[in-house]
Coordinates of C-alpha atoms in Angstrom, one line a residue:
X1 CA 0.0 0.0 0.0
X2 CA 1.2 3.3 -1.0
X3 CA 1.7 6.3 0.8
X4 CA 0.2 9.4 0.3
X5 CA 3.6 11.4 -0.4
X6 CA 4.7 8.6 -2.4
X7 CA 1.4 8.8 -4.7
X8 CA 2.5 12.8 -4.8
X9 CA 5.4 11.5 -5.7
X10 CA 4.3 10.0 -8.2
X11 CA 1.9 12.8 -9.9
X12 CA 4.8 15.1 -9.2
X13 CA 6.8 13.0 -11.8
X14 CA 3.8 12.5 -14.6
X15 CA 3.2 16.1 -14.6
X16 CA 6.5 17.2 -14.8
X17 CA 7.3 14.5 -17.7
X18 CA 4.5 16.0 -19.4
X19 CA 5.7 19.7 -19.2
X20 CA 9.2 18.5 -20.4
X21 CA 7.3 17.2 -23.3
X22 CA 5.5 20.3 -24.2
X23 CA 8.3 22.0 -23.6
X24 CA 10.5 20.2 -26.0
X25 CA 7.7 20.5 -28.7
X26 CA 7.6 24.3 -28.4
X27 CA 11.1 24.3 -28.7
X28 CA 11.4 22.8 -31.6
X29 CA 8.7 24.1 -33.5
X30 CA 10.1 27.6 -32.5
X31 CA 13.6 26.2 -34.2
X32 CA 11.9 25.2 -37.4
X33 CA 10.0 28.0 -37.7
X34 CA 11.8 31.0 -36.1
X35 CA 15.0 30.2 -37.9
X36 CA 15.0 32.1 -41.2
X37 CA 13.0 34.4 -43.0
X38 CA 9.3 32.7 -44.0
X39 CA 8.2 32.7 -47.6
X40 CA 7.0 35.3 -49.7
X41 CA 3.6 36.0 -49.0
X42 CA 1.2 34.5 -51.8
X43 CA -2.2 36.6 -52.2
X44 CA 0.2 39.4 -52.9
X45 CA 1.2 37.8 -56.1
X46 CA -2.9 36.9 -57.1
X47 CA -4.8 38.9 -59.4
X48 CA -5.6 42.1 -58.3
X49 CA -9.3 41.6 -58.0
X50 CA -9.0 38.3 -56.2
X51 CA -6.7 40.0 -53.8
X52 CA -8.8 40.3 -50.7
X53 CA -9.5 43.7 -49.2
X54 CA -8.2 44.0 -45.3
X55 CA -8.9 46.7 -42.6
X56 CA -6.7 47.0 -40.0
X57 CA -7.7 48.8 -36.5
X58 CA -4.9 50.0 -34.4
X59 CA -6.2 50.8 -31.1
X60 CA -3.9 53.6 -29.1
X61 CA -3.9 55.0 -25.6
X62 CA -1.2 57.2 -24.4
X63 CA 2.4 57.3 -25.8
X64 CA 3.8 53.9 -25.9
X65 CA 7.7 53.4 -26.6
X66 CA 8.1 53.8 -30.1
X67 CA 5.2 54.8 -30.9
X68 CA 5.0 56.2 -34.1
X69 CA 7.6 53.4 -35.7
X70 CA 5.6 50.5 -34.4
X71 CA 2.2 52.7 -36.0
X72 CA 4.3 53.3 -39.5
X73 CA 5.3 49.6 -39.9
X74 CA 1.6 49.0 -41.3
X75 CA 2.2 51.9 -43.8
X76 CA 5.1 49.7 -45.2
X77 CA 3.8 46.5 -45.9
X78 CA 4.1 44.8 -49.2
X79 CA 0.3 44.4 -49.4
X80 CA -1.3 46.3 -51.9
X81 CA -2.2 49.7 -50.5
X82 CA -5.6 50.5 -52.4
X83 CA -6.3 46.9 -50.6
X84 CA -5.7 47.9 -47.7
X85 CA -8.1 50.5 -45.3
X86 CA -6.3 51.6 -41.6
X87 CA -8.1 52.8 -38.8
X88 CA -6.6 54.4 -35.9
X89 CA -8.8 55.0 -32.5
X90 CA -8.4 57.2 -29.7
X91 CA -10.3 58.1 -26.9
X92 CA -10.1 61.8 -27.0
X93 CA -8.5 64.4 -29.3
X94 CA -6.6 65.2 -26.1
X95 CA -5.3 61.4 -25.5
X96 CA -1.0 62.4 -26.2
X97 CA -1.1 60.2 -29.0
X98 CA -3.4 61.6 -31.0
X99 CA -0.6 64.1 -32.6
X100 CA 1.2 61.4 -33.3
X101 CA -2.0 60.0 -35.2
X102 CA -2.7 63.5 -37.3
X103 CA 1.8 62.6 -37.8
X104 CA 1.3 59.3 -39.7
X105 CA -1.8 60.4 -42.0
X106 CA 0.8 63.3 -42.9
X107 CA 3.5 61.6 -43.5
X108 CA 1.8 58.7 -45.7
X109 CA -0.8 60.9 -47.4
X110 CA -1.9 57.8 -50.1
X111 CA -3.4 55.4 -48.0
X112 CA -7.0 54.8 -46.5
X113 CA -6.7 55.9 -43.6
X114 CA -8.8 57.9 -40.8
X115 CA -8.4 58.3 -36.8
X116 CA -11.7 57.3 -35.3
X117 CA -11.9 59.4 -32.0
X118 CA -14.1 57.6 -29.3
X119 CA -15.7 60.7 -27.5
X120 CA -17.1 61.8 -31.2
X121 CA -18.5 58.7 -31.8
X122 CA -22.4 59.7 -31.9
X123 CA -23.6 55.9 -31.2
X124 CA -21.5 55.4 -27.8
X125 CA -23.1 59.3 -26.8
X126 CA -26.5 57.4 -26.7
X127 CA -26.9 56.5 -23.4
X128 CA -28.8 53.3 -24.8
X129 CA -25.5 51.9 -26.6
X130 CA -25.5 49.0 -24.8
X131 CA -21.8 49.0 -25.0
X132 CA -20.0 47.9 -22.0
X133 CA -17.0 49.0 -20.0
X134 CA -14.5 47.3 -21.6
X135 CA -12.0 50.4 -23.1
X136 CA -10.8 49.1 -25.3
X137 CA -13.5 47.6 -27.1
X138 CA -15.2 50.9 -26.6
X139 CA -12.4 52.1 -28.6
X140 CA -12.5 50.1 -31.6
X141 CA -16.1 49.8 -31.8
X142 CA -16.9 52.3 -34.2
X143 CA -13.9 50.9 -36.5
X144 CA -15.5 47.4 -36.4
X145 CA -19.0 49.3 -37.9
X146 CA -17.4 50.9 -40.7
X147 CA -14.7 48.0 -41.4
X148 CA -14.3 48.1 -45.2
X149 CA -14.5 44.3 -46.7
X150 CA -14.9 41.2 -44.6
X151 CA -11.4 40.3 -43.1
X152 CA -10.7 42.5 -39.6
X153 CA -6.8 43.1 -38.6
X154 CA -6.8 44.2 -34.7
X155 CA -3.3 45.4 -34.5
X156 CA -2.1 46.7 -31.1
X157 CA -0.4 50.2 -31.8
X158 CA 2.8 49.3 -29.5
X159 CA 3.4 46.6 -32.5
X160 CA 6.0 46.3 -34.9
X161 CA 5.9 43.8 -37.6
X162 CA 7.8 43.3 -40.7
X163 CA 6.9 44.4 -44.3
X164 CA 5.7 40.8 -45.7
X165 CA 3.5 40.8 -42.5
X166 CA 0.1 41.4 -43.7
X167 CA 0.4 38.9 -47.1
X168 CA 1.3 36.2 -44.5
X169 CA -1.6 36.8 -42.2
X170 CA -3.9 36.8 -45.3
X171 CA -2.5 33.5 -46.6
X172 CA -2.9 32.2 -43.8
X173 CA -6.5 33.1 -43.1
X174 CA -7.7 32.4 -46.4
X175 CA -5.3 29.4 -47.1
X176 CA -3.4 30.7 -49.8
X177 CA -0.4 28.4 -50.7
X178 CA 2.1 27.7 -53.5
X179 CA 2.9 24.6 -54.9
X180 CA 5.3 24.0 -57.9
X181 CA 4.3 27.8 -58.5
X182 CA 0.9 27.1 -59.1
X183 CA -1.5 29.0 -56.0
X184 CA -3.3 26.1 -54.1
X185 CA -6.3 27.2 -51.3
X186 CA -6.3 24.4 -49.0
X187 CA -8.5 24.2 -45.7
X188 CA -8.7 28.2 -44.3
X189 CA -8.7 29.2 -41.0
X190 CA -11.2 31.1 -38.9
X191 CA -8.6 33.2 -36.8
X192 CA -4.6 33.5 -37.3
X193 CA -2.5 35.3 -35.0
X194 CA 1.2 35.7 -34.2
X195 CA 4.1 35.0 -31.6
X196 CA 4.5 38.1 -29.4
X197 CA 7.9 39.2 -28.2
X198 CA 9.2 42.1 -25.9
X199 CA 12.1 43.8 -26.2
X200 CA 13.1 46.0 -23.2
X201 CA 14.7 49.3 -25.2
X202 CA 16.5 51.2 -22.0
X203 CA 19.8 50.3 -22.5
X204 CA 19.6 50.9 -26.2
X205 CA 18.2 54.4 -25.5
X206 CA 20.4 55.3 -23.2
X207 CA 23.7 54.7 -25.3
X208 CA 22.7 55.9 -28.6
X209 CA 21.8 59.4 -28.6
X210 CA 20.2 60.4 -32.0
X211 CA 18.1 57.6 -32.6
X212 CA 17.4 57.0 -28.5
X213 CA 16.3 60.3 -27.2
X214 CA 13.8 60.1 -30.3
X215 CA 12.2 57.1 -28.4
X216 CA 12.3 58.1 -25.5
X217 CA 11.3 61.2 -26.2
X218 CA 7.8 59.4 -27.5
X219 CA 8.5 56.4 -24.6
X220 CA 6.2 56.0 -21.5
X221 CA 5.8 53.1 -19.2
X222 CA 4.2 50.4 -21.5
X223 CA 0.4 50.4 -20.8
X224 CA -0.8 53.3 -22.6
X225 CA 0.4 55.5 -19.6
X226 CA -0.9 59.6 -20.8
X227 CA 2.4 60.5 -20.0
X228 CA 4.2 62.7 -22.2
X229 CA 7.3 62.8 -20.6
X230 CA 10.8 60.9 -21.5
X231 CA 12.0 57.4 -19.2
X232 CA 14.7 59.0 -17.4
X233 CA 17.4 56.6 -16.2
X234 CA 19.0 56.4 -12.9
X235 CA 22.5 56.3 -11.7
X236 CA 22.5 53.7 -9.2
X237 CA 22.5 49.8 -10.7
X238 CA 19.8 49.5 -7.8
X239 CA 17.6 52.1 -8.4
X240 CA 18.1 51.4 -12.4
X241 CA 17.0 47.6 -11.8
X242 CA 14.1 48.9 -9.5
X243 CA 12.9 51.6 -11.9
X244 CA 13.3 50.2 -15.2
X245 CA 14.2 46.0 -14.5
X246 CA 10.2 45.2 -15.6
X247 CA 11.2 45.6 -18.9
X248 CA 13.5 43.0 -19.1
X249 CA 11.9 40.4 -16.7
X250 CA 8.8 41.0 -19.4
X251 CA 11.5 40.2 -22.6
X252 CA 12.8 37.0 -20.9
X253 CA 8.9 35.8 -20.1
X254 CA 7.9 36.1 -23.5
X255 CA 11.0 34.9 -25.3
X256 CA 11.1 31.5 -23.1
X257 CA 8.4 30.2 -20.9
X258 CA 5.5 32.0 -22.8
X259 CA 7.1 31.6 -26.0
X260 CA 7.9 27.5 -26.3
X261 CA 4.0 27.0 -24.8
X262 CA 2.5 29.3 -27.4
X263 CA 3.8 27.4 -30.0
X264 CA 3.7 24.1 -28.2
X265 CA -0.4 24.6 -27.5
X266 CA -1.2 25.6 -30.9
X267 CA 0.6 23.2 -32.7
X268 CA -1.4 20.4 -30.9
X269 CA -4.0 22.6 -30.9
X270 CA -6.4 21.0 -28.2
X271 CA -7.4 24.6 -27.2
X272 CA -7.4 28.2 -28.3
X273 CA -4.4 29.8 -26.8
X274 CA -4.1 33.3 -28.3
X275 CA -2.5 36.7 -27.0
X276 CA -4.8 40.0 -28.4
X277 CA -1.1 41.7 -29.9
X278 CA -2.1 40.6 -33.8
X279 CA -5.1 38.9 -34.1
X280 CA -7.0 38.3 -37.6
X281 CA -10.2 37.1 -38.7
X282 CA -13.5 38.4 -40.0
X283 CA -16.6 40.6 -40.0
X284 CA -19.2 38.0 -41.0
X285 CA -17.5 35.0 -38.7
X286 CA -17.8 37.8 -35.6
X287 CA -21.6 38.5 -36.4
X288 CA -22.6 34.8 -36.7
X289 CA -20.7 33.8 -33.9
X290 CA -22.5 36.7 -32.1
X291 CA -25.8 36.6 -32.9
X292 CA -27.8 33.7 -30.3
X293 CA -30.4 33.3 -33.5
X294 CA -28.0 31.8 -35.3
X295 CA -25.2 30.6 -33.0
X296 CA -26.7 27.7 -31.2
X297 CA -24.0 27.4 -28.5
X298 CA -25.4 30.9 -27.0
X299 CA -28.1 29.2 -25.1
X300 CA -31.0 31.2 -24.6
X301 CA -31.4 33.2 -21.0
X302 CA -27.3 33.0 -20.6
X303 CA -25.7 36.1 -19.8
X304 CA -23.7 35.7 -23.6
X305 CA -27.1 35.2 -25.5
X306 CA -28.4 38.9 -23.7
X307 CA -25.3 40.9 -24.8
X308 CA -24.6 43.1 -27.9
X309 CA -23.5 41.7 -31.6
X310 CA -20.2 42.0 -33.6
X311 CA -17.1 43.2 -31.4
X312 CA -19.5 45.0 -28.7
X313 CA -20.7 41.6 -27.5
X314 CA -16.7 41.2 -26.0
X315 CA -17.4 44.7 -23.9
X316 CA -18.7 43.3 -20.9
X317 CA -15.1 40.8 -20.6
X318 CA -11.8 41.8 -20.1
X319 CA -9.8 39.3 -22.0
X320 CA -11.7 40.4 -25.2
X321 CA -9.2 38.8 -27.4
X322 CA -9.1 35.4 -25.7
X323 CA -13.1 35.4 -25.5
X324 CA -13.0 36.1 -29.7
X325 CA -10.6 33.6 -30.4
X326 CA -12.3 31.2 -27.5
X327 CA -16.0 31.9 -28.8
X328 CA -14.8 31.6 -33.0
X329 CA -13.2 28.5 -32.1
X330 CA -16.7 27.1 -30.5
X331 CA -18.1 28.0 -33.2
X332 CA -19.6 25.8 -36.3
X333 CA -18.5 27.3 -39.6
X334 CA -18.5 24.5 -42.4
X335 CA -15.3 24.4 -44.5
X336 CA -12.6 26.4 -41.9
X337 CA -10.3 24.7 -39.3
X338 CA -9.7 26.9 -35.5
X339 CA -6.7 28.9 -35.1
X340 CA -3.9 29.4 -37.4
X341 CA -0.7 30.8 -36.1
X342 CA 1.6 32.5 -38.4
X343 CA 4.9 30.8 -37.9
X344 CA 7.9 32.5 -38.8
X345 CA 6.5 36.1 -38.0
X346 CA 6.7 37.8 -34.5
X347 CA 5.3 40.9 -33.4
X348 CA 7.6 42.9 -31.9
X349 CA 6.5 45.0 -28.5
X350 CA 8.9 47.5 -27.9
X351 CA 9.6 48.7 -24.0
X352 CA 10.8 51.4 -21.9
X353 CA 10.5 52.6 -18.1
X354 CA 8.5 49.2 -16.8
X355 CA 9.8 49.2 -13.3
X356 CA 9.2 45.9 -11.4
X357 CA 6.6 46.9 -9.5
X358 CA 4.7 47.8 -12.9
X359 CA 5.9 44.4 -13.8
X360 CA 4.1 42.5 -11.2
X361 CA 1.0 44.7 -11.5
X362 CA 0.4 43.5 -15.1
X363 CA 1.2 40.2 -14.5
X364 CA -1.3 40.0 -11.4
X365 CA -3.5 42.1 -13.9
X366 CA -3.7 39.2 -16.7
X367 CA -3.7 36.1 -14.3
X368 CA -7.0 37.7 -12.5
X369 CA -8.4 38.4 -16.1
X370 CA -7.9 35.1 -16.6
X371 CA -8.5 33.6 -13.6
X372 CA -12.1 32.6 -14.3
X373 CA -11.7 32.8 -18.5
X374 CA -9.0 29.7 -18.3
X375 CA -9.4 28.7 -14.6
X376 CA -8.1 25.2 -14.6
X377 CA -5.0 26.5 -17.0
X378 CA -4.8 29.3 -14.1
X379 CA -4.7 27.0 -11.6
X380 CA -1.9 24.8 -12.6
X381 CA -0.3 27.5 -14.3
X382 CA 2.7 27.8 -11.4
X383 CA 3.4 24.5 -12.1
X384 CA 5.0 25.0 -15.2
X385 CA 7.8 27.5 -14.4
X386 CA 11.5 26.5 -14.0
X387 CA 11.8 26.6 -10.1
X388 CA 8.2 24.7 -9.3
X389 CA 8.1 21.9 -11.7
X390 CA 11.9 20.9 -11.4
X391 CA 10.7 20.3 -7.2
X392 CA 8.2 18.2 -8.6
X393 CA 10.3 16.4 -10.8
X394 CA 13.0 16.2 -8.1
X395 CA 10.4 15.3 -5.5
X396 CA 9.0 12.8 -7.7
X397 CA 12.5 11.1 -8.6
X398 CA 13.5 10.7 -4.9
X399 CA 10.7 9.9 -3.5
X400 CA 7.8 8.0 -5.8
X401 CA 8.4 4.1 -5.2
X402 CA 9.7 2.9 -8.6
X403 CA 11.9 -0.6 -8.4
X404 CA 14.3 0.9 -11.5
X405 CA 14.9 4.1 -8.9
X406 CA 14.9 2.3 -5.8
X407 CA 16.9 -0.7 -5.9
X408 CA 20.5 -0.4 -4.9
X409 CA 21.9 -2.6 -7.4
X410 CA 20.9 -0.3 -10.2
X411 CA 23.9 2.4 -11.5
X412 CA 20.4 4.4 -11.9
X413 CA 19.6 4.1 -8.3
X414 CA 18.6 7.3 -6.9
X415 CA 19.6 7.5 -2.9
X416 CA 15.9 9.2 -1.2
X417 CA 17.8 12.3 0.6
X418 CA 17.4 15.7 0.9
X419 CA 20.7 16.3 -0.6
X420 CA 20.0 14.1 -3.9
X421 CA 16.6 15.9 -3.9
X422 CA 18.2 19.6 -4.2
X423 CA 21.0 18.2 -6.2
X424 CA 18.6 17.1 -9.4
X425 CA 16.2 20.3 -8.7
X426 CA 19.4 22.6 -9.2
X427 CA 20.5 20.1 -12.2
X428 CA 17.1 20.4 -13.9
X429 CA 16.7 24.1 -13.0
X430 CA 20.1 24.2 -15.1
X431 CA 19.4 22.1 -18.0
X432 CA 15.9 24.2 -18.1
X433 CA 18.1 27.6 -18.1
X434 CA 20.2 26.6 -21.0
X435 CA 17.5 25.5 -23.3
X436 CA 16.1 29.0 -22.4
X437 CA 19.1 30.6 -23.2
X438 CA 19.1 29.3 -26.7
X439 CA 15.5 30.0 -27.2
X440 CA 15.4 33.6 -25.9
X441 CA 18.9 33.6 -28.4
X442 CA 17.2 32.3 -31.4
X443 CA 14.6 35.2 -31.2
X444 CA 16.0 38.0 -30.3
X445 CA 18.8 37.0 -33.2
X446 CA 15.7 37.9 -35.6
X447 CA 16.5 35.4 -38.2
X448 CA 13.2 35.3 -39.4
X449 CA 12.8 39.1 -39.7
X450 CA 13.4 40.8 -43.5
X451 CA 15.1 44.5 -42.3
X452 CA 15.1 47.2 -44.4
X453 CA 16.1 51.0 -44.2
X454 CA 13.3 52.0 -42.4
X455 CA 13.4 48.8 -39.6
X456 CA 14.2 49.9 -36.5
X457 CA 16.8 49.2 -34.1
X458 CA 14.9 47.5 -31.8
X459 CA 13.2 45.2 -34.7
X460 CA 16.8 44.1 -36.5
X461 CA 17.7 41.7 -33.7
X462 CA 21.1 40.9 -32.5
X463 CA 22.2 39.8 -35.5
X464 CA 21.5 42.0 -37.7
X465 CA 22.6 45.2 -36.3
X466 CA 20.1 45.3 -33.8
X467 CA 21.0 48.0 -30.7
X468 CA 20.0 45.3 -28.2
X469 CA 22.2 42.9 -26.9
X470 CA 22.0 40.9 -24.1
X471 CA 25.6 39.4 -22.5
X472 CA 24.8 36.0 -20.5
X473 CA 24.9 37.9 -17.5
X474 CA 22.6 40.2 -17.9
X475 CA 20.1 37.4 -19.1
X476 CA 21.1 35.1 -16.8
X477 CA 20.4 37.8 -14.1
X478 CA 16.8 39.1 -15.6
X479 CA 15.7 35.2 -16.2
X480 CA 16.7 34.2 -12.5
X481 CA 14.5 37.3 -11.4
X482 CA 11.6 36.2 -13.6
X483 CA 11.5 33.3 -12.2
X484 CA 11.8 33.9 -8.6
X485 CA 9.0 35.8 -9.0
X486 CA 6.8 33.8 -11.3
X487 CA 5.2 32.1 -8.1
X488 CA 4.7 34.9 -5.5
X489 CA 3.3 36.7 -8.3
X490 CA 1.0 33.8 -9.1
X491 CA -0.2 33.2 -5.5
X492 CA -1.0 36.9 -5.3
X493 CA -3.1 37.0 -8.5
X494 CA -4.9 33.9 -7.8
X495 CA -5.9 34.0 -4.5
X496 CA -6.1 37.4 -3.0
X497 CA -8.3 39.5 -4.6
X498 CA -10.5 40.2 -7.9
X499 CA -9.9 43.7 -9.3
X500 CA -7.7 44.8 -11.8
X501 CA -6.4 48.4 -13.1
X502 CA -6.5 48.4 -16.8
X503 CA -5.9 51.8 -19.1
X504 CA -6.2 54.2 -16.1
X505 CA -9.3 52.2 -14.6
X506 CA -10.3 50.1 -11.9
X507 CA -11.9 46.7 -12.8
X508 CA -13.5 43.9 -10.7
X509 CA -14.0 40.6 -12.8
X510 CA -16.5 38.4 -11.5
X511 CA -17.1 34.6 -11.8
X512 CA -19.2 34.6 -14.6
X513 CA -16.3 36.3 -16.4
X514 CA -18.0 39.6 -17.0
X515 CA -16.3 42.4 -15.6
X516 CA -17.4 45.8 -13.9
X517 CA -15.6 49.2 -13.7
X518 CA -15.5 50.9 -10.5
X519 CA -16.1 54.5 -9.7
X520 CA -13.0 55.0 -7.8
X521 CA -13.9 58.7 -7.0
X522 CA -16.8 58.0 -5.1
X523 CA -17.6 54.4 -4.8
X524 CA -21.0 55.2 -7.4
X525 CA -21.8 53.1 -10.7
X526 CA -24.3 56.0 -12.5
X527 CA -20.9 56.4 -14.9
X528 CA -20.8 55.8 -18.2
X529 CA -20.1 51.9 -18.4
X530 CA -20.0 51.4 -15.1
X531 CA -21.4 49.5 -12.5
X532 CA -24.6 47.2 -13.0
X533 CA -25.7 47.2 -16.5
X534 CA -23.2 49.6 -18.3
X535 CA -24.8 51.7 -20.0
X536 CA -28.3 50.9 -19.7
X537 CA -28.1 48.0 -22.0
X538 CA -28.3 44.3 -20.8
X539 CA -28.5 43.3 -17.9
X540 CA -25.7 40.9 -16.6
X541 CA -26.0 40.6 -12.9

């Protein structure tokens, strides 16, 4: 009869097999994919009329780092520009980056493109909108009305991507291949997104004058902070790491842990696993999905079936890109597969002035978003960083009552001490650190990115020219910090407490994944999308 610890023991060791495994597959599929620069895009090459018409809606709040390079990138695509239809939102005409906006329509004068400014929107004045308090979809709601053709681009407006970008994404939507040079259209997709990465721009900024102060000079701590002023950078290596070190634990999350199970989870693809930076699908897949007359899985009398169609159905959440993805990928459509992600392209997420703290905010801020979106992911989630699952594994190897491990005539024997417990955990913890090393390496190289003159510095990678570089110390020092705090972090988030601050407001998401902003001023819910029912719309309590 078996112990309870050694049955622990013994789930310890499955589960931590089992992240090894998916592990190992995101690692690999980020080799094959991530290595070298993808194809040429094909619907480019098509004929003009069958070339499909795309409307891209970049969403901005305050002045991100590099602003108006990662907003320009879309006016350089390779994608034919009279096919294309751009639509930048902003809250108010006062929001900083709405100069910025008026910038890029003067500096690219032939394309079809418009800022759409949300307190001028005459449907969300009606106090009967029905919208909910969601900000950002508030922001981009008027752009999802007037969307030009049927295929949607939500493009986050701190996001760089590379000039063969949009042809990709379109391929990959509509299935567009080539085959012996002859186009082929197999099986399309009903929502393709990309690979995020971070790249923490401080250092860069701070050594390079010209080309630095202009960043920082448009830089703010990433979140759509209304800040107009520049990151300034302390003296003291303490103070620096304490004022600006969020920046890099963000860039060694994404290009490692977040990174290998992204690709890992959709290449299986036993679930939607998405991240709301570059997101494409379309117009007439959003309205059916939306619509409980036609969409059988919004049962009738369910808090989904009473809210709004089309993109104002995802105000009431706050993960408004996971609930898409989640609800498109429920969703019948004859003759298109789930989720498509575009391998070989990343979209690049600039940063500046993310102190820790900030760090750990926005990190509590997602987890309690997604708390009760993905709870059972949420829950287990600590269990697949470095520190945490190497104990189990550890835990598991010197402890679960295997005759292979156990018997002392084996060369495999492992002795059940302490000491040989702590000696595999810092073994694996090591193994797992070098495999991250080589990862993080292999993107921030940017193999797979096609530079050109206007790329910049932060975009090129390390090996090709790019102004960030990151000395195995310096990683080694931001990935042990990442980790450390992965599981306070996650404890925090988890279990004590519900509300959220998200673009300058406070949010409390409730079970039923809904969310409600609260009046911080006065403790009230008569605001606009506030409290209750939002704006006088459905009624979601």
């Amino acid at each position: 009869m078996y112990t309870i610890i050694e049955l622990l023991a013994c789930v310890g060791l499955i589960w931590g097999f089992f992240v090894l495994l998916v592990q190992a597959l995101g690692s690999f599929k980020l080799f094959q994919h991530y290595s070298s620069i993808p194809n040429k895009p094909v619907s480019i090459s098509l004929p003009h009329d069958d070339i499909p018409h795309v409307t891209v809606i970049r969403p901005a709040k305050g002045l991100e780092p590099a602003l108006y390079e990662c907003l320009a990138s879309i006016f350089h695509q390779t994608y034919p520009r009279d096919k294309l239809t751009i639509y930048f939102c902003v809250e108010s005409r006062h929001d900083p980056a709405y100069p910025v906006l008026r910038q890029l329509l003067d500096d690219f004068p032939g394309f079809d493109a418009r800022i759409f400014v949300e307190a001028e929107d005459p449907y969300l004045s009606n106090t009967n909108n029905n919208v909910g308090p969601n900000p950002k979809i508030r922001n981009v709601s008027r752009a999802f009305r007037e969307a030009k053709g049927d295929i949607l681009w939500p493009l986050d407006c701190n996001i760089w991507i590379a000039k063969d970008v949009a042809g990709r994404m379109v391929d990959k939507l509509c299935g567009f291949t080539s085959s012996d040079g002859k186009t082929t259209k197999p099986k399309p997709y009903k929502f393709v997104h990309q690979l995020p990465l971070v790249v923490d721009t401080v250092t860069s900024m701070t050594h390079h004058s010209t080309s630095g102060q202009a960043l920082l000079s448009r830089s703010s701590v990433t979140g759509g902070s209304s800040s107009t002023g520049s990151v300034g950078v302390p003296t003291s290596i303490l103070s620096r790491s304490w004022a600006h070190g969020g920046g890099r634990l963000e860039e060694a999350f994404m290009a490692t842990t977040h990174a290998k199970f992204y690709c890992a989870i959709n290449t299986v693809g036993v679930a939607p696993c998405i991240v709301g930076k570059s997101n494409m699908f379309r117009k007439s897949h959003l309205d059916f999905a939306t619509d409980p007359t036609k969409n059988p899985i919004l049962l009738k009398g369910t808090t989904a079936a009473r809210l709004p169609k089309g993109v104002d159905h995802f105000s009431y959440y706050m993960c408004e890109d996971h609930h898409i993805g989640d609800l498109l990928w429920r969703t019948h459509i004859p003759g298109h597969a789930n989720h498509g992600l575009a391998y070989g392209d990343l979209a690049i997420q600039p940063m500046a002035g993310m102190s820790v703290r900030a760090y750990a905010a926005r990190r509590v801020r997602w987890l309690r978003a997604r708390k009760w979106t993905v709870l059972s992911a949420t829950l287990v989630e600590h269990g697949v960083e470095s520190l945490v699952c190497c104990f189990y594994l550890a835990f598991g190897l010197t402890t679960a009552p295997l005759p292979f491990l156990r018997n002392d005539n084996n060369t495999l024997a492992i002795p059940q001490t302490w000491t040989a417990l702590f000696q595999i955990w810092f073994l694996l913890v090591t193994i797992w650190m070098l495999v991250d090393r080589a990862v993080s390496k292999l993107l921030h190289s940017g193999f797979s990115i096609s530079t050109e003159t206007n790329t910049p510095s932060f975009a090129k990678g390390a090996s090709r020219g790019g102004a960030e570089k990151r000395p195995f110390g310096q990683w080694l020092l931001a990935w042990v910090g990442r980790e450390v705090l992965a599981l306070p972090i996650w404890t925090w988030a988890v279990f004590l407490g519900t509300g959220v601050s998200w673009r300058g407001r406070r949010f409390r998401v409730r079970a039923d994944m809904t969310v409600v902003a609260v009046d911080e001023d006065d403790g009230s819910g008569g605001g606009k999308g506030r409290e209750g029912n939002g704006n006088g719309g459905a009624k979601i309590d």
